[in-house]
Amino acid sequence: MSILVDKSTRLVVQGMTGNEGKFHTAQMIDYGTQVVAGVTPGRGGQTCLDRPVYDTMQEAVRETQPNACCVFVPARFAADAALEAIDAEIPLVIVITEGIPTLQMMKVYWEAQRRGVRVIGPNCPGVITPGEAKIGIMPGHIHMPGKVGVVSRSGTLTYEFVNELTRENFGQTTCIGIGGDPIVGTDFVDSLRLFNEDPATEAVVMIGEIGGAAEERAAEYVKREMVKPVVGFIAGRTAPPGKRMGHAGAIIAGGSGTAAEKISALEAAGIAVCERPGQVGEKLRQAGVRPLS
Amino acid sequence: MKIHEYQAKQIFRELGIPVPEGKVAETPDQAVESARSLGTYPVAVKAQVHVGGRGKAGGVKLAKSAEEAGQHARAILGMSIKGITVKRVLVEAGVDIQREIYAGVIVDRERKAPVLILSAAGGVDIEEVAAADPEKILHLVLQPGLGLQAFQVRRACYFLELPKEAHRAMGETLHALERALFELDASLVEINPLVLTSRNEIIAADGKINLDDNALPLHPDLEGLRDENEEEPLEAEARRHALSYVKLDGKIGCLVNGAGLAMGTMDLVKHFGGELRCDRVAEGVLKARELTGIDVPIVMRLVGTNEDKARELLEGTDLIMLPTMAEAAQKAVELSHRSGD
């Protein structure tokens, strides 16, 4: 078992014919993901990586019945692409693109809520269920099927934890990059809830960072409802206030959103907080999670 | 991106928010000239810098004559406020202040909606008010698809205890604030203070607008409002090359392919004292080194896609490639000690 994506997921890629879109789609196909179509306006009727390309999502849905969509479209057009996927009633829309204006993402968020569509991202690495399917840009080979769910606001930092979980033989059920923007479609609480209900997930690693209060809300949820151990990490302990640290959402504003606040909220909820990725295995073992035999 | 008060006020004027008449001056003589052309006293001479607290730093002064405006301008121009040298002043007609109100609209990341923030305690730091007296602040959520509604305007006016005669002007100003946020793709539009005059007019005596950097490509006209004098020179340089660079204190530079990992690495460097394609990173670093002639030691920690290729590329060079963050951070610290201060 896993969450969100698996072997049966049928993926359509928006922006598959672009440089990054094509490179990563090839990697996804290599990994075993069922990529059924691409959508690029103006490229309808062509094929790319042996897959049909359509001008519109509507045609792609009619011809190939996808149930997930991945957006690699450049920032200016990405919100529109996501809205097109929502309009085509794709239940899972994963937006990799970085740099979408916040007010545009706000529209996408509320439209997804209204239509009951799950949006992941933007500005995220995507979602992977090791051994089954990867949707996004994460390096497949560092993952390993296993028992720990991973949810993170960061991309590359997540790979560090995944690497550790693989090295220490815990493996992963599913890894979700929720994205580093101020407004994202799916947050920590949504992800934790999915992992909480997934029988294969024995524990969850959540990787947060400075800015906003998503980690604090996650801590409240963990305290209230989570029945599985959670190990946490917060990046940006040394970040100065008022500086945007690379991610649009990573900023300590008005003195709040600091790593210290987040770490104490997590600890108060019984979450073991790592100081560095290398400690994740030890923290999991201390929480009673055993590596795969 | 932040813009100056005089730029924000120009935008307010276009949106129909009343602002005092004013002119920008870059020399004391221009300030005298500006004060004369306004033809009314007192005038305010205000330093144009992005940082807050300019009043406390002596960057805002009232003048009763054109000559006095010139003297104030002489004192303020060239002054350093929180490390920024004042290059311009705004010379502005004085405002008849009956009351000072705070009005701002922000994109609230938790509510995922714009929120209008109002307080009768204007003219002071709103974050201090929020901390000390949260009941003095009214939050009005602008619901997606609805926006500012008439009942919300009424609530605002009653909360602020405005005289009936000022309700219409207040409503127009609040609607204009909302329009400003959406039309500019701003993350914050703030008027502090928003002044109620003895004739029940509403006037924006100050103005602050923060623009969403991600939306700037959609607004090429706004890019012209950028003031590089206000930016960290290295950050400005990096931005011109479409790089994400954050200037910090310290002597170890971190080159990382991801914001979260960068923060994690930074934390780890302090603690001791990816993805992308690794070969591309290695190539990039080698090339950068060749082009810039940087001769400080470079420690890289590369794991992920194409790491073998990266290792091949770096073989025989003096770049150090290590497999774990801990080792790399430790190595960097060790080398920085060796090179002294």
XYZ file of C-alpha atoms in Angstrom:
634
model
C 0.000 0.000 0.000
C 0.942 3.609 -0.427
C -0.800 6.920 -0.890
C -1.646 9.146 -3.870
C 0.253 7.300 -6.611
C 0.967 3.688 -7.474
C 1.409 1.297 -10.403
C -2.116 1.932 -11.639
C -1.665 5.714 -11.856
C -2.132 6.984 -15.417
C -0.221 10.201 -15.871
C -0.596 13.046 -18.322
C 2.270 15.541 -18.415
C 1.598 19.200 -19.178
C 4.692 20.711 -20.703
C 6.186 17.336 -21.702
C 7.733 18.714 -24.884
C 9.833 21.353 -23.106
C 13.451 20.732 -22.058
C 12.893 19.971 -18.396
C 9.526 18.356 -19.038
C 11.006 15.946 -21.548
C 14.060 15.051 -19.460
C 12.015 14.318 -16.370
C 9.237 12.527 -18.255
C 11.871 10.179 -19.689
C 13.123 9.561 -16.150
C 9.573 8.895 -14.950
C 8.982 6.393 -17.755
C 12.307 4.734 -16.928
C 11.182 4.395 -13.340
C 8.047 2.595 -14.441
C 5.472 5.352 -14.224
C 2.600 4.896 -16.676
C 2.835 8.082 -18.685
C -0.121 8.001 -21.077
C 0.004 11.389 -22.780
C 1.453 14.870 -22.956
C -0.294 18.195 -23.412
C 1.326 21.179 -25.095
C -0.818 23.747 -26.894
C 0.257 23.840 -30.547
C 1.863 20.390 -30.458
C -1.318 18.362 -30.770
C -0.958 15.344 -33.075
C 2.767 14.938 -32.467
C 4.341 12.259 -30.336
C 6.979 12.759 -27.677
C 8.826 9.868 -25.999
C 6.437 7.571 -27.915
C 3.451 9.159 -26.213
C 0.682 11.103 -27.952
C 0.671 14.862 -27.426
C -2.592 16.831 -27.333
C -3.378 20.534 -27.553
C -5.802 20.469 -24.647
C -6.307 18.537 -21.442
C -9.856 17.805 -22.495
C -8.653 15.811 -25.520
C -5.966 14.050 -23.507
C -8.561 12.954 -20.968
C -10.979 11.762 -23.643
C -8.328 9.778 -25.520
C -6.148 8.367 -22.745
C -8.139 8.439 -19.441
C -5.393 9.740 -17.148
C -6.055 10.024 -13.406
C -3.106 12.207 -12.521
C -1.432 15.210 -14.085
C 2.046 16.653 -13.689
C 2.681 20.312 -14.589
C 6.100 21.378 -15.945
C 4.725 24.468 -17.677
C 6.751 27.710 -17.204
C 5.692 29.924 -14.292
C 3.721 32.451 -16.338
C 1.388 29.778 -17.668
C 1.473 27.210 -14.881
C -1.554 28.393 -12.902
C -3.625 28.305 -16.066
C -2.363 24.793 -16.802
C -3.344 23.676 -13.306
C -6.808 25.218 -13.727
C -7.150 23.374 -17.043
C -6.300 20.086 -15.323
C -8.822 20.812 -12.560
C -11.450 21.677 -15.162
C -10.742 18.370 -16.912
C -11.537 16.682 -13.580
C -8.167 15.073 -13.061
C -8.307 14.084 -9.377
C -4.583 14.607 -8.680
C -2.635 17.568 -10.065
C 1.063 17.841 -9.202
C 2.646 21.203 -9.984
C 6.452 21.164 -10.156
C 6.878 24.713 -11.518
C 8.586 27.304 -9.329
C 7.744 30.997 -9.469
C 3.954 31.084 -9.780
C 2.570 34.428 -8.528
C 0.909 33.947 -5.137
C -2.431 35.494 -6.122
C -2.655 33.152 -9.120
C -1.943 30.164 -6.892
C -4.657 31.357 -4.557
C -7.168 30.988 -7.405
C -5.913 27.487 -8.150
C -6.168 26.534 -4.475
C -9.804 27.576 -4.102
C -10.886 26.144 -7.443
C -9.305 22.809 -6.467
C -11.160 22.930 -3.155
C -14.420 23.681 -4.911
C -13.989 20.851 -7.429
C -12.624 18.308 -4.973
C -9.260 18.010 -6.734
C -6.036 17.365 -4.854
C -3.273 19.729 -5.911
C 0.311 19.059 -4.789
C 2.825 21.914 -4.988
C 3.678 24.220 -6.656
C 7.445 24.606 -6.368
C 7.842 20.986 -5.299
C 9.680 17.812 -6.368
C 6.452 15.798 -6.728
C 5.315 12.477 -5.299
C 6.962 9.051 -5.439
C 5.867 5.636 -4.302
C 9.141 3.708 -4.510
C 9.060 0.692 -6.772
C 5.717 1.730 -8.251
C 5.595 5.210 -9.717
C 7.339 8.533 -9.526
C 5.683 11.765 -10.572
C 8.103 14.643 -10.481
C 11.797 15.361 -10.503
C 13.241 13.416 -7.575
C 16.108 10.991 -8.325
C 14.401 7.593 -8.341
C 17.447 5.504 -7.476
C 17.886 6.804 -3.932
C 14.433 5.533 -2.943
C 13.512 2.084 -1.697
C 10.097 0.526 -1.032
C 9.545 0.431 2.706
C 7.582 1.583 5.714
C 8.186 5.290 6.324
C 6.145 8.107 4.816
C 7.975 11.332 4.009
C 6.424 14.784 3.674
C 8.462 17.910 3.050
C 8.363 21.573 2.030
C 11.784 21.211 0.455
C 13.013 19.267 -2.556
C 16.687 18.572 -2.260
C 16.658 18.399 1.525
C 14.064 15.637 1.258
C 16.500 13.583 -0.795
C 18.925 13.674 2.129
C 16.356 12.111 4.407
C 15.281 9.622 1.767
C 18.917 8.679 1.262
C 19.271 8.047 4.997
C 16.038 6.048 5.159
C 17.284 3.869 2.315
C 20.794 3.514 3.764
C 19.342 2.517 7.138
C 16.980 0.035 5.499
C 13.672 1.621 6.493
C 12.632 2.470 2.944
C 9.672 4.672 2.113
C 5.960 4.091 1.468
C 5.374 7.367 -0.358
C 7.266 10.665 -0.366
C 5.371 13.905 -0.883
C 7.029 17.219 -1.639
C 4.358 19.749 -0.687
C 6.350 22.693 -2.019
C 8.120 25.791 -0.768
C 5.617 28.486 -1.742
C 3.446 30.494 0.667
C 0.278 28.892 -0.729
C 0.376 25.194 -1.610
C -2.432 22.857 -2.591
C -1.750 20.199 0.030
C -0.196 20.898 3.404
C 1.433 18.878 6.169
C -1.873 18.122 7.882
C -3.463 16.757 4.670
C -0.399 14.585 4.080
C -0.147 13.342 7.662
C -3.814 12.406 7.553
C -3.238 10.288 4.437
C -0.253 8.550 6.026
C -2.174 8.025 9.254
C -4.790 6.081 7.315
C -2.329 4.128 5.159
C -1.811 0.635 6.641
C 1.667 0.277 5.092
C 3.032 3.446 6.645
C 4.487 2.761 10.102
C 6.002 6.162 10.763
C 6.290 9.553 9.110
C 9.194 11.915 8.626
C 8.132 15.545 8.195
C 10.602 18.115 6.979
C 9.639 21.727 7.546
C 11.338 25.064 7.318
C 10.993 28.645 8.493
C 8.015 30.795 7.473
C 4.274 30.496 8.017
C 2.615 28.219 10.537
C 2.063 24.966 8.624
C 4.399 23.048 10.967
C 2.563 24.350 14.030
C -0.763 23.212 12.586
C 0.797 19.846 11.795
C 1.978 19.563 15.399
C -1.577 20.151 16.627
C -2.862 17.465 14.287
C -0.195 14.995 15.402
C -1.064 15.575 19.035
C -4.784 15.178 18.387
C -5.042 12.343 15.888
C -1.801 10.779 14.743
C -1.443 7.155 15.821
C 2.020 6.671 14.286
C 5.405 8.017 15.345
C 6.506 11.208 13.598
C 10.109 12.358 13.288
C 10.678 15.981 12.305
C 13.296 18.354 10.971
C 13.167 22.140 10.592
C 15.541 23.916 8.228
C 16.602 27.501 8.773
C 17.654 27.566 12.424
C 20.363 30.039 11.456
C 18.246 32.123 9.048
C 17.987 35.818 9.924
C 14.518 37.450 10.205
C 13.115 39.261 7.171
C 15.277 37.437 4.600
C 13.581 35.253 2.036
C 15.720 32.131 2.078
C 15.454 30.895 -1.489
C 11.911 29.588 -1.224
C 9.157 32.166 -1.708
C 7.573 30.923 1.511
C 10.712 30.718 3.625
C 10.739 33.998 5.492
C 10.561 34.922 9.149
C 7.949 37.705 9.091
C 7.086 39.964 12.016
C 9.235 37.795 14.285
C 7.125 34.682 13.719
C 7.726 31.597 11.633
C 11.116 30.947 13.242
C 12.715 27.532 13.439
C 12.836 27.726 17.246
C 9.046 28.212 17.473
C 8.442 25.345 15.088
C 10.843 22.986 16.821
C 9.229 23.628 20.190
C 5.739 23.146 18.707
C 6.836 19.824 17.209
C 8.507 18.661 20.404
C 5.468 19.638 22.468
C 3.422 17.336 20.221
C 5.768 14.444 20.932
C 7.593 14.641 17.610
C 11.287 13.724 17.811
C 13.169 16.512 16.042
C 16.463 15.752 14.250
C 19.280 18.274 14.182
C 20.553 16.823 10.925
C 19.412 14.281 8.350
C 21.910 11.689 9.626
C 19.938 11.296 12.863
C 16.694 10.164 11.300
C 17.380 6.432 11.614
C 18.308 6.711 15.265
C 15.180 8.780 16.045
C 12.979 6.249 14.265
C 14.527 3.348 16.171
C 14.038 5.228 19.432
C 10.367 5.603 18.489
C 10.131 1.828 18.150
C 10.280 1.608 14.352
C 12.395 -1.301 13.186
C 14.253 -1.399 9.867
C 13.125 -3.885 7.224
C 14.538 -7.327 7.851
C 10.376 43.781 -4.233
C 9.829 46.920 -2.193
C 9.165 50.344 -3.653
C 9.452 53.853 -2.249
C 6.756 55.909 -0.571
C 6.706 58.440 -3.417
C 6.245 55.611 -5.938
C 3.482 54.018 -3.864
C 1.735 57.382 -3.600
C 1.877 57.859 -7.358
C 0.102 54.495 -7.673
C -2.410 55.492 -4.975
C -3.158 58.689 -6.884
C -3.867 56.680 -10.047
C -6.177 54.376 -8.081
C -8.099 57.290 -6.612
C -6.710 57.250 -3.064
C -6.187 60.879 -1.978
C -2.541 61.665 -1.134
C -0.906 64.978 -0.166
C 0.674 66.911 -2.992
C 4.387 66.312 -3.087
C 7.594 66.340 -5.087
C 10.771 64.325 -5.030
C 14.063 66.158 -4.507
C 17.607 64.855 -4.858
C 19.382 68.054 -3.745
C 18.657 70.720 -1.098
C 18.069 73.257 -3.886
C 15.466 71.021 -5.466
C 13.837 70.655 -2.050
C 13.587 74.452 -1.698
C 12.132 74.616 -5.193
C 9.644 71.849 -4.418
C 8.507 73.485 -1.179
C 7.960 76.792 -3.026
C 5.929 75.171 -5.747
C 3.676 73.511 -3.193
C 2.915 76.985 -1.891
C 1.619 75.823 1.473
C 3.304 75.404 4.869
C 4.237 73.476 6.787
C 5.732 70.913 4.443
C 7.128 67.525 5.401
C 10.602 66.496 4.204
C 10.777 62.701 4.197
C 13.728 60.419 3.481
C 12.914 57.885 0.749
C 14.334 54.582 1.934
C 12.801 51.112 2.058
C 13.703 50.397 5.674
C 11.292 51.235 8.480
C 11.958 53.502 11.434
C 13.106 56.492 9.370
C 11.139 58.882 11.607
C 13.027 57.749 14.703
C 16.290 58.028 12.765
C 15.564 61.708 12.032
C 14.606 61.100 8.412
C 11.268 62.941 8.571
C 11.074 66.663 9.424
C 8.514 69.466 9.179
C 9.462 72.848 7.690
C 7.646 76.160 7.959
C 9.419 77.744 5.013
C 11.118 76.776 1.775
C 14.510 77.670 3.267
C 13.880 75.420 6.256
C 12.835 72.621 3.878
C 16.213 73.096 2.157
C 18.047 72.855 5.476
C 16.219 69.676 6.428
C 16.919 68.197 3.002
C 20.620 69.005 3.463
C 20.604 67.109 6.760
C 18.616 64.143 5.489
C 20.177 63.589 2.054
C 23.289 61.478 2.470
C 22.191 60.373 5.924
C 22.544 56.663 6.592
C 19.406 54.918 7.836
C 20.021 51.313 8.863
C 22.925 51.146 6.453
C 21.099 52.702 3.495
C 22.250 56.104 2.259
C 19.366 58.497 1.597
C 19.461 59.611 -2.043
C 16.042 61.288 -2.298
C 13.545 63.120 -0.138
C 9.833 63.591 -0.664
C 8.762 67.187 -0.025
C 5.083 67.095 0.727
C 2.265 69.419 1.774
C 1.500 69.051 5.489
C -1.695 67.230 6.409
C -4.348 68.446 8.828
C -4.429 65.443 11.137
C -7.546 64.759 13.156
C -6.897 61.049 13.609
C -4.361 58.497 12.395
C -5.626 55.122 11.216
C -3.829 52.003 10.050
C -5.103 50.328 6.859
C -3.322 47.539 5.071
C -4.074 44.552 2.898
C -1.854 41.473 2.807
C -1.989 38.010 1.266
C -2.497 35.798 4.299
C -0.766 32.469 3.679
C -2.635 30.659 6.428
C -6.100 31.772 5.329
C -5.066 31.578 1.674
C -6.874 34.824 1.039
C -6.204 38.564 1.149
C -6.931 40.095 4.533
C -7.680 43.749 5.150
C -6.189 44.901 8.442
C -7.481 48.014 10.161
C -6.768 49.781 13.403
C -7.656 53.080 14.985
C -4.126 53.055 16.403
C -2.415 54.335 13.274
C 0.945 56.003 12.860
C 2.763 53.455 15.011
C 4.263 50.028 14.366
C 1.237 47.826 13.700
C 3.097 44.688 14.748
C 3.604 46.209 18.194
C -0.109 47.020 18.395
C -0.916 43.464 17.329
C 1.300 42.076 20.074
C 0.186 44.423 22.860
C -3.494 45.056 22.035
C -4.793 42.534 19.512
C -8.390 43.682 20.132
C -7.447 47.046 18.591
C -7.051 45.352 15.217
C -9.809 44.309 12.821
C -9.168 41.572 10.245
C -11.523 41.379 7.278
C -10.990 38.350 5.063
C -11.591 39.097 1.372
C -13.263 35.855 0.384
C -12.091 34.367 -2.927
C -14.581 35.154 -5.639
C -16.341 37.743 -3.455
C -13.789 40.342 -2.476
C -14.549 43.334 -0.287
C -18.261 43.592 0.462
C -20.364 46.560 1.568
C -21.048 45.035 4.980
C -17.306 44.742 5.560
C -16.824 48.417 4.764
C -19.563 49.262 7.271
C -17.930 47.059 9.862
C -14.618 48.809 9.273
C -16.156 52.262 9.638
C -17.958 51.344 12.865
C -14.900 49.612 14.266
C -12.804 52.705 13.553
C -15.598 54.932 14.968
C -15.466 57.169 11.922
C -17.955 60.011 11.602
C -20.765 59.253 9.182
C -19.426 61.915 6.798
C -16.214 59.929 6.267
C -17.776 56.527 5.542
C -18.014 56.975 1.805
C -14.406 58.149 1.448
C -13.229 55.286 3.646
C -15.127 52.772 1.527
C -13.561 54.116 -1.649
C -10.105 53.920 -0.106
C -10.580 50.333 1.071
C -11.834 49.264 -2.354
C -8.821 50.977 -3.924
C -6.498 49.089 -1.559
C -8.036 45.830 -2.691
C -7.666 46.849 -6.341
C -4.032 47.782 -5.753
C -3.278 44.343 -4.337
C -4.727 42.517 -7.348
C -3.682 44.907 -10.096
C -0.067 45.034 -8.948
C 0.160 41.423 -7.755
C 1.337 42.851 -4.460
C 1.913 40.896 -1.266
C 1.313 43.977 0.899
C -0.269 47.393 0.385
C -0.203 49.529 3.502
C -1.216 53.046 4.483
C 0.114 54.025 7.870
C -1.089 56.502 8.786
C -4.294 56.915 6.861
C -5.376 60.325 8.045
C -8.849 61.556 8.916
C -8.790 65.342 8.573
C -10.922 67.798 10.527
C -13.043 68.145 7.382
C -13.659 64.382 7.419
C -11.475 63.709 4.415
C -9.399 60.533 4.192
C -5.793 61.029 3.038
C -2.911 58.567 2.729
C -0.054 60.258 4.584
C 2.302 57.344 3.944
C 2.384 54.400 1.574
C 4.127 51.078 1.410
C 3.830 48.447 -1.308
C 5.639 45.107 -1.475
C 5.416 43.357 -4.827
C 5.415 39.599 -5.378
C 8.769 38.846 -7.030
C 7.206 35.913 -8.844
C 4.707 38.232 -10.516
C 7.210 40.845 -11.709
C 7.586 39.229 -15.155
C 3.872 39.967 -15.631
C 4.403 43.653 -14.819
C 7.382 44.965 -16.780
C 6.270 48.522 -15.925
C 6.784 47.869 -12.226
C 10.325 46.589 -12.739
C 11.233 50.227 -13.441
C 10.395 51.081 -9.821
C 13.269 48.955 -8.556
C 15.936 50.884 -6.636
C 19.205 48.972 -6.669
C 20.664 51.465 -4.191
C 18.480 49.671 -1.651
C 19.636 46.185 -2.508
C 22.574 44.167 -1.359
C 24.916 44.597 -4.382
C 25.722 40.885 -4.578
C 22.045 39.959 -4.392
C 21.274 42.438 -7.189
C 24.095 40.974 -9.281
C 22.843 37.439 -8.678
C 19.294 38.427 -9.588
C 20.509 39.792 -12.931
C 21.835 36.294 -13.638
C 18.582 34.684 -12.459
C 20.326 33.133 -9.456
C 18.906 32.838 -5.990
C 21.501 34.326 -3.668
C 21.128 35.356 -0.050
C 23.832 37.477 1.553
C 24.578 36.516 5.126
C 27.277 37.183 7.685
C 30.077 34.668 7.895
C 33.015 33.357 5.936
C 31.802 30.104 4.438
C 29.829 30.311 1.236
C 27.233 27.638 0.492
C 26.441 26.721 -3.092
C 23.453 24.404 -2.933
C 20.886 23.213 -5.430
C 17.775 23.815 -3.364
C 16.496 26.267 -0.774
C 15.638 23.744 1.931
C 18.918 21.921 1.531
C 20.733 25.265 1.547
C 19.141 26.136 4.868
C 19.900 22.660 6.177
C 23.523 22.958 5.084
C 23.828 26.404 6.603
C 22.451 25.126 9.890
C 24.915 22.274 9.778
C 27.893 24.518 9.020
C 26.906 26.537 12.078
C 26.491 23.309 14.034
C 30.180 22.366 13.554
C 31.422 25.745 13.944
C 20.384 16.343 -4.816
C 19.236 16.578 -6.800
C 19.741 18.232 -10.162
C 22.282 16.525 -12.231
C 25.495 16.274 -10.260
C 27.660 16.393 -13.376
C 26.036 19.693 -14.323
C 26.819 21.118 -10.909
C 30.417 19.936 -11.130
C 30.739 21.373 -14.610
C 29.205 24.660 -13.501
C 31.499 25.005 -10.532
C 34.580 24.191 -12.613
C 33.552 26.732 -15.213
C 32.718 29.397 -12.639
C 36.109 28.879 -11.082
C 37.830 29.209 -14.438
C 35.896 32.376 -15.324
C 36.210 34.130 -11.995
C 39.601 32.937 -10.855
C 38.236 32.215 -7.377
C 41.038 30.627 -5.384
C 39.338 29.739 -2.109
C 39.047 26.005 -1.502
C 35.735 24.536 -2.670
C 34.179 21.604 -0.880
C 31.279 19.915 -2.592
C 28.969 17.282 -1.373
C 27.372 15.644 -4.365
C 25.015 12.690 -4.270
C 22.199 11.945 -6.694
C 21.561 11.799 -10.410
C 24.780 11.363 -12.413
C 27.034 11.456 -9.369
C 29.504 9.088 -11.036
C 29.879 11.441 -13.964
C 30.483 14.299 -11.556
C 33.184 12.314 -9.775
C 34.915 11.659 -13.110
C 34.778 15.333 -13.987
C 36.305 16.396 -10.705
C 39.043 13.785 -10.678
C 42.422 15.421 -10.993
C 41.110 18.858 -10.015
C 41.567 20.366 -6.554
C 37.833 20.553 -5.939
C 36.865 18.360 -3.020
C 33.857 16.108 -3.462
C 32.553 14.339 -0.359
C 29.665 11.938 0.052
C 27.892 13.277 3.152
C 26.834 16.735 4.307
C 28.436 16.223 7.664
C 31.821 15.450 6.113
C 31.562 18.349 3.697
C 30.529 20.832 6.380
C 33.339 19.631 8.622
C 35.857 19.878 5.815
C 34.762 23.430 4.983
C 35.141 24.471 8.602
C 38.543 22.816 8.804
C 39.760 24.597 5.656
C 38.415 27.935 6.825
C 40.398 27.607 10.055
C 43.496 26.735 8.109
C 43.141 29.860 5.939
C 42.783 32.027 9.045
C 40.623 35.142 9.117
